[in-house]
Structures are given as structure tokens and as C-alpha cells.
Coordinates of C-alpha atoms and ligand atoms in Angstrom, one line a residue:
X1 CA -5.1 22.9 17.0
X2 CA -6.2 19.5 15.9
X3 CA -4.5 16.5 17.2
X4 CA -2.3 14.6 14.8
X5 CA -2.0 11.0 13.6
X6 CA 1.3 9.3 12.4
X7 CA 1.6 7.9 9.0
X8 CA 5.0 6.3 9.2
X9 CA 7.4 9.3 9.7
X10 CA 4.7 11.8 8.5
X11 CA 2.4 13.6 10.9
X12 CA -1.0 14.8 9.7
X13 CA -4.1 16.3 11.3
X14 CA -6.3 13.4 12.5
X15 CA -9.1 14.6 10.2
X16 CA -8.0 15.4 6.7
X17 CA -9.9 16.5 3.6
X18 CA -10.7 14.4 0.6
X19 CA -11.1 16.7 -2.5
X20 CA -12.3 14.0 -5.0
X21 CA -16.0 14.8 -4.9
X22 CA -15.3 18.5 -5.8
X23 CA -14.4 17.3 -9.3
X24 CA -15.6 13.8 -9.9
X25 CA -18.0 11.0 -9.2
X26 CA -20.5 12.6 -6.9
X27 CA -23.5 14.9 -7.3
X28 CA -22.5 18.5 -7.8
X29 CA -18.9 17.7 -8.8
X30 CA -17.3 20.6 -10.7
X31 CA -20.4 22.8 -10.3
X32 CA -19.1 25.1 -7.6
X33 CA -15.3 25.6 -7.8
X34 CA -15.5 28.8 -5.7
X35 CA -17.4 27.0 -2.9
X36 CA -14.9 24.1 -3.2
X37 CA -11.9 26.5 -2.8
X38 CA -13.7 28.2 0.2
X39 CA -14.2 24.7 1.6
X40 CA -10.5 23.9 1.3
X41 CA -9.5 27.2 2.9
X42 CA -11.9 26.7 5.7
X43 CA -10.4 23.3 6.4
X44 CA -7.0 24.8 6.6
X45 CA -8.3 27.5 8.9
X46 CA -9.6 24.8 11.2
X47 CA -6.3 23.0 11.4
X48 CA -6.6 20.4 8.7
X49 CA -3.1 19.8 7.3
X50 CA -3.9 16.8 5.1
X51 CA -5.5 17.3 1.7
X52 CA -6.0 14.3 -0.6
X53 CA -6.4 14.3 -4.4
X54 CA -5.4 12.2 -7.4
X55 CA -4.3 12.7 -11.0
X56 CA -7.4 10.7 -12.1
X57 CA -10.0 12.9 -10.3
X58 CA -11.4 14.8 -13.3
X59 CA -8.8 13.7 -14.6
X60 CA -6.5 16.6 -13.7
X61 CA -9.2 19.1 -12.7
X62 CA -9.1 18.1 -9.0
X63 CA -5.3 18.6 -8.7
X64 CA -5.7 22.0 -10.5
X65 CA -8.4 23.0 -8.1
X66 CA -6.3 22.0 -5.1
X67 CA -3.3 23.8 -6.6
X68 CA -5.4 27.0 -6.9
X69 CA -6.7 26.7 -3.4
X70 CA -3.2 26.2 -1.9
X71 CA -1.7 29.2 -3.7
X72 CA 0.0 31.2 -0.9
X73 CA -1.0 28.6 1.6
X74 CA 1.1 25.6 0.7
X75 CA 3.4 25.7 3.8
X76 CA 2.5 23.2 6.5
X77 CA 0.0 21.3 4.3
X78 CA 0.6 17.6 3.5
X79 CA -0.5 17.4 -0.1
X80 CA -1.3 13.8 -1.1
X81 CA -1.9 12.7 -4.6
X82 CA -1.9 9.4 -6.6
X83 CA -0.7 8.0 -10.0
X84 CA -1.3 4.8 -11.9
X85 CA -4.8 5.0 -13.3
X86 CA -3.8 7.3 -16.1
X87 CA -1.1 6.2 -18.6
X88 CA 1.2 8.6 -20.2
X89 CA 3.2 5.9 -21.9
X90 CA 0.5 4.6 -24.3
X91 CA 0.0 1.4 -22.3
X92 CA -3.7 0.4 -21.8
X93 CA -5.1 0.1 -18.3
X94 CA -3.1 0.4 -15.1
X95 CA 0.3 1.9 -15.5
X96 CA 2.9 1.9 -12.7
X97 CA 5.9 1.6 -15.0
X98 CA 8.8 3.8 -13.8
X99 CA 8.4 6.0 -16.9
X100 CA 4.8 6.6 -16.1
X101 CA 5.4 7.3 -12.4
X102 CA 7.8 10.0 -13.4
X103 CA 5.6 11.5 -16.1
X104 CA 2.6 11.5 -13.8
X105 CA 4.5 13.2 -11.0
X106 CA 5.8 16.0 -13.2
X107 CA 2.2 16.7 -14.3
X108 CA 0.9 16.6 -10.7
X109 CA 3.6 19.1 -9.6
X110 CA 2.6 21.5 -12.3
X111 CA -1.1 21.3 -11.6
X112 CA -0.6 21.5 -7.8
X113 CA 1.8 24.5 -8.3
X114 CA 4.4 23.0 -6.1
X115 CA 8.0 21.6 -6.3
X116 CA 7.2 18.5 -4.1
X117 CA 4.4 16.2 -3.2
X118 CA 4.3 15.3 0.5
X119 CA 2.7 11.9 0.0
X120 CA 2.6 10.2 -3.4
X121 CA 0.5 7.0 -3.7
X122 CA 0.3 4.3 -6.3
X123 CA -3.5 4.4 -6.8
X124 CA -4.0 0.8 -7.8
X125 CA -1.4 -2.0 -7.9
X126 CA -0.4 -2.7 -11.5
X127 CA -0.2 -6.5 -12.0
X128 CA 2.1 -6.1 -15.0
X129 CA 4.8 -4.1 -13.2
X130 CA 6.7 -5.6 -10.3
X131 CA 6.0 -3.5 -7.2
X132 CA 9.8 -3.3 -6.7
X133 CA 10.2 -1.4 -10.0
X134 CA 7.5 1.1 -9.1
X135 CA 8.8 1.7 -5.6
X136 CA 12.3 2.0 -7.0
X137 CA 11.1 4.8 -9.2
X138 CA 9.4 6.4 -6.2
X139 CA 12.6 6.1 -4.2
X140 CA 14.4 8.0 -6.9
X141 CA 11.9 10.8 -6.7
X142 CA 12.3 10.9 -3.0
X143 CA 16.1 11.2 -3.4
X144 CA 15.5 14.1 -5.9
X145 CA 13.3 15.9 -3.3
X146 CA 10.2 15.8 -5.5
X147 CA 8.4 13.4 -3.2
X148 CA 8.6 13.3 0.6
X149 CA 6.8 10.1 1.5
X150 CA 5.3 7.3 -0.5
X151 CA 2.0 5.4 -0.1
X152 CA 0.0 2.5 -1.6
X153 CA -3.7 2.2 -2.2
X154 CA -5.7 -1.0 -2.2
X155 CA -2.5 -3.1 -2.0
X156 CA -2.6 -6.7 -0.5
X157 CA -0.5 -7.5 2.6
X158 CA 2.1 -9.3 0.4
X159 CA 2.5 -6.3 -1.9
X160 CA 2.8 -4.0 1.1
X161 CA 5.6 -6.1 2.5
X162 CA 7.5 -6.2 -0.8
X163 CA 7.1 -2.4 -1.3
X164 CA 8.2 -1.6 2.2
X165 CA 11.3 -3.7 1.7
X166 CA 12.4 -1.4 -1.1
X167 CA 11.6 1.9 0.5
X168 CA 9.6 2.8 3.7
X169 CA 5.9 3.1 3.0
X170 CA 4.3 5.9 5.1
X171 CA 0.6 5.1 4.4
X172 CA -1.8 2.6 3.0
X173 CA -5.1 4.0 1.7
X174 CA -8.1 1.8 1.6
X175 CA -11.9 2.0 2.2
X176 CA -12.5 1.7 5.9
X177 CA -15.6 2.8 7.7
X178 CA -18.4 1.6 10.0
X179 CA -19.8 -0.4 7.0
X180 CA -16.5 -1.5 5.5
X181 CA -14.4 -3.3 8.1
X182 CA -12.3 -5.3 5.5
X183 CA -8.9 -4.0 6.5
X184 CA -9.1 -5.2 10.1
X185 CA -8.5 -8.8 9.5
X186 CA -5.2 -8.8 7.5
X187 CA -4.2 -5.3 6.4
X188 CA -4.1 -3.5 9.8
X189 CA -1.9 -6.1 11.5
X190 CA 0.7 -5.9 8.7
X191 CA 0.6 -2.1 8.8
X192 CA 1.2 -2.1 12.6
X193 CA 4.0 -4.6 12.3
X194 CA 5.7 -2.4 9.7
X195 CA 4.9 1.0 11.2
X196 CA 2.7 2.1 8.3
X197 CA -0.3 4.4 8.8
X198 CA -3.8 3.8 7.5
X199 CA -5.7 6.5 5.6
X200 CA -9.3 5.4 5.5
X201 CA -11.0 6.6 2.3
X202 CA -14.8 7.0 2.0
X203 CA -14.9 7.2 5.8
X204 CA -18.5 8.4 5.7
X205 CA -19.6 5.5 3.4
X206 CA -19.8 7.8 0.4
X207 CA -22.1 10.0 2.5
X208 CA -24.5 7.2 3.4
X209 CA -23.4 6.9 7.0
X210 CA -24.3 10.5 7.7
X211 CA -28.0 9.7 7.3
X212 CA -28.2 12.3 4.4
X213 CA -29.0 9.7 1.7
X214 CA -32.2 7.8 2.2
X215 CA -32.9 7.2 -1.5
X216 CA -31.2 7.9 -4.9
X217 CA -33.7 10.6 -5.7
X218 CA -31.5 13.6 -5.0
X219 CA -28.4 12.2 -6.8
X220 CA -27.3 13.4 -10.3
X221 CA -27.9 11.0 -13.2
X222 CA -24.2 10.3 -13.5
X223 CA -23.5 10.0 -9.7
X224 CA -21.2 7.0 -9.2
X225 CA -23.3 5.8 -6.3
X226 CA -26.1 4.9 -8.7
X227 CA -24.0 2.0 -9.9
X228 CA -22.6 0.9 -6.5
X229 CA -24.0 -2.4 -5.1
X230 CA -24.6 -0.9 -1.6
X231 CA -26.9 1.7 -3.1
X232 CA -28.7 -0.5 -5.6
X233 CA -30.9 -3.6 -5.9
X234 CA -32.7 -3.0 -2.6
X235 CA -29.5 -2.8 -0.6
X236 CA -29.8 1.0 0.1
X237 CA -33.2 0.3 1.8
X238 CA -31.7 -2.6 3.7
X239 CA -28.7 -0.6 4.8
X240 CA -30.8 2.2 6.3
X241 CA -30.9 0.0 9.4
X242 CA -27.2 0.7 9.9
X243 CA -27.9 4.4 9.7
X244 CA -30.6 4.0 12.4
X245 CA -28.1 2.3 14.7
X246 CA -25.5 5.0 14.1
X247 CA -28.1 7.6 14.8
X248 CA -29.0 6.0 18.2
X249 CA -25.3 6.3 19.3
X250 CA -25.1 9.8 17.9
X251 CA -28.1 10.9 19.9
X252 CA -26.5 9.5 23.0
X253 CA -23.2 11.2 22.3
X254 CA -24.8 14.5 21.3
X255 CA -22.9 14.5 18.0
X256 CA -23.9 14.1 14.4
X257 CA -23.8 10.8 12.6
X258 CA -20.8 12.0 10.5
X259 CA -19.0 12.8 13.6
X260 CA -19.6 9.4 15.2
X261 CA -18.5 7.7 12.0
X262 CA -15.2 9.6 12.1
X263 CA -14.7 9.4 15.9
X264 CA -15.1 5.6 15.6
X265 CA -12.2 5.6 13.1
X266 CA -10.1 7.8 15.3
X267 CA -10.7 5.4 18.2
X268 CA -8.9 2.7 16.2
X269 CA -5.5 4.3 16.9
X270 CA -3.1 7.1 16.4
X271 CA -1.9 5.7 13.1
X272 CA -5.3 6.2 11.5
X273 CA -6.1 9.4 9.6
X274 CA -9.5 9.5 7.7
X275 CA -10.0 11.9 4.8
X276 CA -13.7 12.7 4.7
X277 CA -14.8 14.3 1.4
X278 CA -17.1 17.3 1.2
X279 CA -17.7 20.3 -1.1
X280 CA -19.3 22.4 1.6
X281 CA -17.9 24.8 4.2
X282 CA -20.4 23.9 6.9
X283 CA -19.7 20.2 6.6
X284 CA -15.9 20.8 7.0
X285 CA -16.8 22.5 10.3
X286 CA -18.9 19.5 11.3
X287 CA -16.4 16.8 10.2
X288 CA -13.3 18.4 11.7
X289 CA -15.1 18.8 15.0
X290 CA -15.1 15.0 15.2
X291 CA -11.6 15.4 16.6
X292 CA -13.2 16.5 19.9
X293 CA -15.9 13.8 20.0
X294 CA -15.0 11.0 22.4
X295 CA -16.8 7.7 22.4
X296 CA -17.0 5.5 25.4
X297 CA -15.8 1.9 25.2
X298 CA -19.4 0.8 25.3
X299 CA -20.3 3.0 22.3
X300 CA -17.3 1.7 20.3
X301 CA -18.4 -1.8 21.1
X302 CA -22.0 -1.1 19.9
X303 CA -20.6 0.4 16.7
X304 CA -18.4 -2.6 16.2
X305 CA -21.5 -4.8 16.3
X306 CA -23.5 -2.8 13.7
X307 CA -25.5 -4.9 11.2
X308 CA -23.1 -5.8 8.3
X309 CA -23.7 -3.9 5.0
X310 CA -25.8 -5.5 2.3
X311 CA -23.9 -5.4 -1.1
X312 CA -20.2 -5.5 -2.1
X313 CA -18.3 -2.3 -1.6
X314 CA -17.6 -2.1 -5.4
X315 CA -19.1 -3.5 -8.6
X316 CA -17.2 -6.2 -10.5
X317 CA -15.2 -3.8 -12.7
X318 CA -13.9 -1.8 -9.7
X319 CA -13.3 -5.0 -7.7
X320 CA -11.1 -6.4 -10.4
X321 CA -8.6 -3.5 -9.8
X322 CA -8.2 -4.4 -6.1
X323 CA -4.9 -6.2 -5.5
X324 CA -5.4 -9.5 -3.8
X325 CA -2.1 -11.1 -4.8
X326 CA -0.5 -13.4 -2.4
X327 CA 2.9 -12.9 -3.8
X328 CA 2.4 -9.4 -5.4
X329 CA 2.9 -9.0 -9.1
Ligands
NAP401 N1 -7.7 5.6 -2.9 C1 -8.8 5.4 -3.5 O1 -9.0 4.6 -4.4 C2 -10.0 6.4 -3.1 C3 -11.3 6.0 -3.4 C4 -12.3 6.9 -3.1 C5 -12.1 8.0 -2.4 N2 -10.8 8.3 -2.1 C6 -10.4 9.6 -1.3 O2 -11.2 9.6 -0.1 C7 -11.9 10.8 0.0 C8 -13.2 10.6 0.8 O3 -14.0 9.6 0.3 P1 -15.4 9.8 -0.5 O4 -15.5 11.3 -0.9 O5 -15.5 8.8 -1.5 O6 -16.5 9.5 0.6 P2 -16.9 10.0 2.1 O7 -15.9 10.9 2.6 O8 -17.3 8.8 2.8 O9 -18.3 10.8 1.7 C9 -18.3 11.9 0.9 C10 -19.8 12.3 0.7 O10 -20.4 12.6 2.0 C11 -21.0 13.8 1.9 N3 -20.7 14.4 3.3 C12 -19.5 14.8 3.7 N4 -19.6 15.3 5.0 C13 -21.0 15.2 5.3 C14 -21.7 15.5 6.5 N5 -21.1 16.0 7.6 N6 -23.0 15.3 6.4 C15 -23.7 14.8 5.4 N7 -23.0 14.5 4.2 C16 -21.7 14.7 4.2 C17 -20.4 14.6 0.8 O11 -21.3 15.4 0.2 P3 -21.1 17.0 0.1 O12 -20.0 17.3 -0.8 O13 -22.4 17.5 -0.5 O14 -20.9 17.5 1.5 C18 -20.0 13.4 -0.2 O15 -21.0 13.2 -1.1 C19 -12.1 11.3 -1.4 O16 -12.4 12.7 -1.5 C20 -10.8 10.9 -2.1 O17 -9.8 11.9 -1.8 C21 -9.7 7.5 -2.4

């Protein structure tokens, strides 16, 4: 069995599975549903108990896929999904109004084929809806048994505090990896003070940190990475130096680059639970085996000193949706 991490009162396998790329954003999305379902089943067979999806992935197709895969295998799996990027109330843009939270959750339950979501996240903070109202709606869903635990994604420390004061937040999801160290300065200390877990998304740097992407050549024309600053404008070539540094540690450890990237996240603490994304059975085997990869203090220190990434982690449009509010909204 895989070891577990604590996300507030929720326990999950230290390595989870991100399902997004099976239906959206990356090369091959939606092409091989049968392989995707085999990939999810294989993850469960290997002890993964944490599967991450969202209403907006597809939209809807990813939750349907996860629902199909979990048919007959729902027990013991922490199903995490997210709302707030799709509006069912006719409002433009982000929508975390109580009415939309409820409408979104009902749709998610239907698509996932379940009567409860184990971890329901607000996907992005809605500047036009006070976080207290959103979390109040989530607390109602918890009281009704439709949601077990609640989470936030890309919320600022101030918003996290305000939300947690209304109802305990189990997990904060944000980008965290060897080339995205942003949460360490202000987010992680607040999470630890409040007893909230951290779920690093894109823990493999959208695949870049595995060494598998050395140019854009193999990527589909609509692959999201083609517009990401870290992969464009000469930054991809500059960032290959980071891959070389990770490779040097991987060779010393006798592990793959993906495993080192995940083991470094696990070394940050028992309240960290990354959700690497893959559409392939063999890569689930590789990624989950990171649970057994131990880095020495010296190796962690070398990884901490990697050359910083060239390029912002998001383009301007995506950056604008990241909550930086000092007093929430
Ligand atoms: N809260 C948010 O706003 C947010 C944002 C982004 C993502 N997420 C969540 O986080 C999850 C993971 O993030 P992510 O998918 O963006 O990025 P990631 O996990 O850093 O990387 C995924 C990419 O790496 C490749 N890959 C996976 N394992 C590999 C291995 N061992 N060797 C070589 N390549 C490998 C995958 O390709 P193959 O499929 O070909 O293996 C895929 O293209 C998502 O699935 C989603 O659930 C949340």
C-alpha cells in the first residue's frame, strides 16, 4: 500500500492522479478514452486513492470519464472535483455564487455517478462573490452529505483565512513543482498554521520536468503549452538547463526525472499530496513508484538550488484569474 498524506481531516495516497489531460488542454486529450480508463484502473490497482477532475475539463467530459472509470470501484476513492469556471446562472466569467455552487455540484454528482464528492474545490476565487457566501453554500452541501471536504484553488493567504473561518478547508490546490516554488513564501506557512493540506498541481511542470519535452514539435496544434510563457519565446530552450540538473540527480538516485520531481514534493511534508497527470498506464506505474524513492538531504538541497525557470507560469489572461487579494473579495 502506498503511504498517505493528510489534507486537513482527509487522508489520501501520497501520489494521486490528475485526470485533466485525458480530456483537455494537452496533446492526445480525448483521443483514447479506453486507455484513459485503463490508466485510472491501473492507478487504483497500485494504491492511488486520490483522483482529481473538474467540471471545466472538457467541459464535463472529464467528470464523465472519471465516473465511467469508477463504476463499481467508487469505494475508498477520494474523488476531487471543482466548480466556479462554468456559470449555470447566466453570469459572465467566474461564478461562485451559492446558486451556481449548488447547480454545479448537482451536475458533477450526475456525471461522476455518485451521491457525494469527497473533496469539492472552488476552482478560482470569484472577486464578485464574498468568499464567506461561497463557503457558506459549501458548508450547507457538507451538512446535506453531498460533499465531504472542501478546498480552494489559487486562493491568496487572506482568502484562505477568511474561508477557513467559515468552514474548515481541507486542501489548497496550486501549482507547485521544482520550477514553480511560489507557494513556499506565503501560502505554505498559512496552510501549516491552519492545518490545511497542499495539493500541488502540474507537479511535473506540465510534463517538462520529465525530460520528455525538448521542443514543441510533438505537441498538437491546440496544445495549451504552445501558449504558455515557459514553453515559448526561447524560454523552453533556456529551461532545458533545469531538466539537465534534474537528470543529474535522477542518475545518482537511480530513478526517473518524473520520480525525482515527485519525491522532492513528497519531501516537503506529510501534508503535501501531488496529483501528476497522465493518460498512460506505464506512466502511472512510474509516477506512483515515486512513493518509494527517497532523496538524501544533499539531493533535496541541490534540487532546491535549481536554476529558476524562465517565463511566467501563466500568460496574462490566466494570471488575471489568480487571487492575490489582501483582504479577499
Ligand atoms: N487547480 C487548477 O487550476 C489546476 C490546473 C492545472 C492542473 N490541475 C490538476 O493537476 C493535474 C496534474 O497537472 P498537469 O496535468 O497540468 O501537469 P503535470 O502532472 O505536471 O504533467 C502532465 C504531463 O506530463 C506527462 N507525463 C506524466 N507522467 C510522465 C512521465 N512519467 N514521463 C513523461 N511524461 C509524463 C503527461 O503526458 P502523458 O499523458 O502523455 O503521459 C502530461 O502531458 C491535472 O490533471 C489536473 O487534475 C489543476
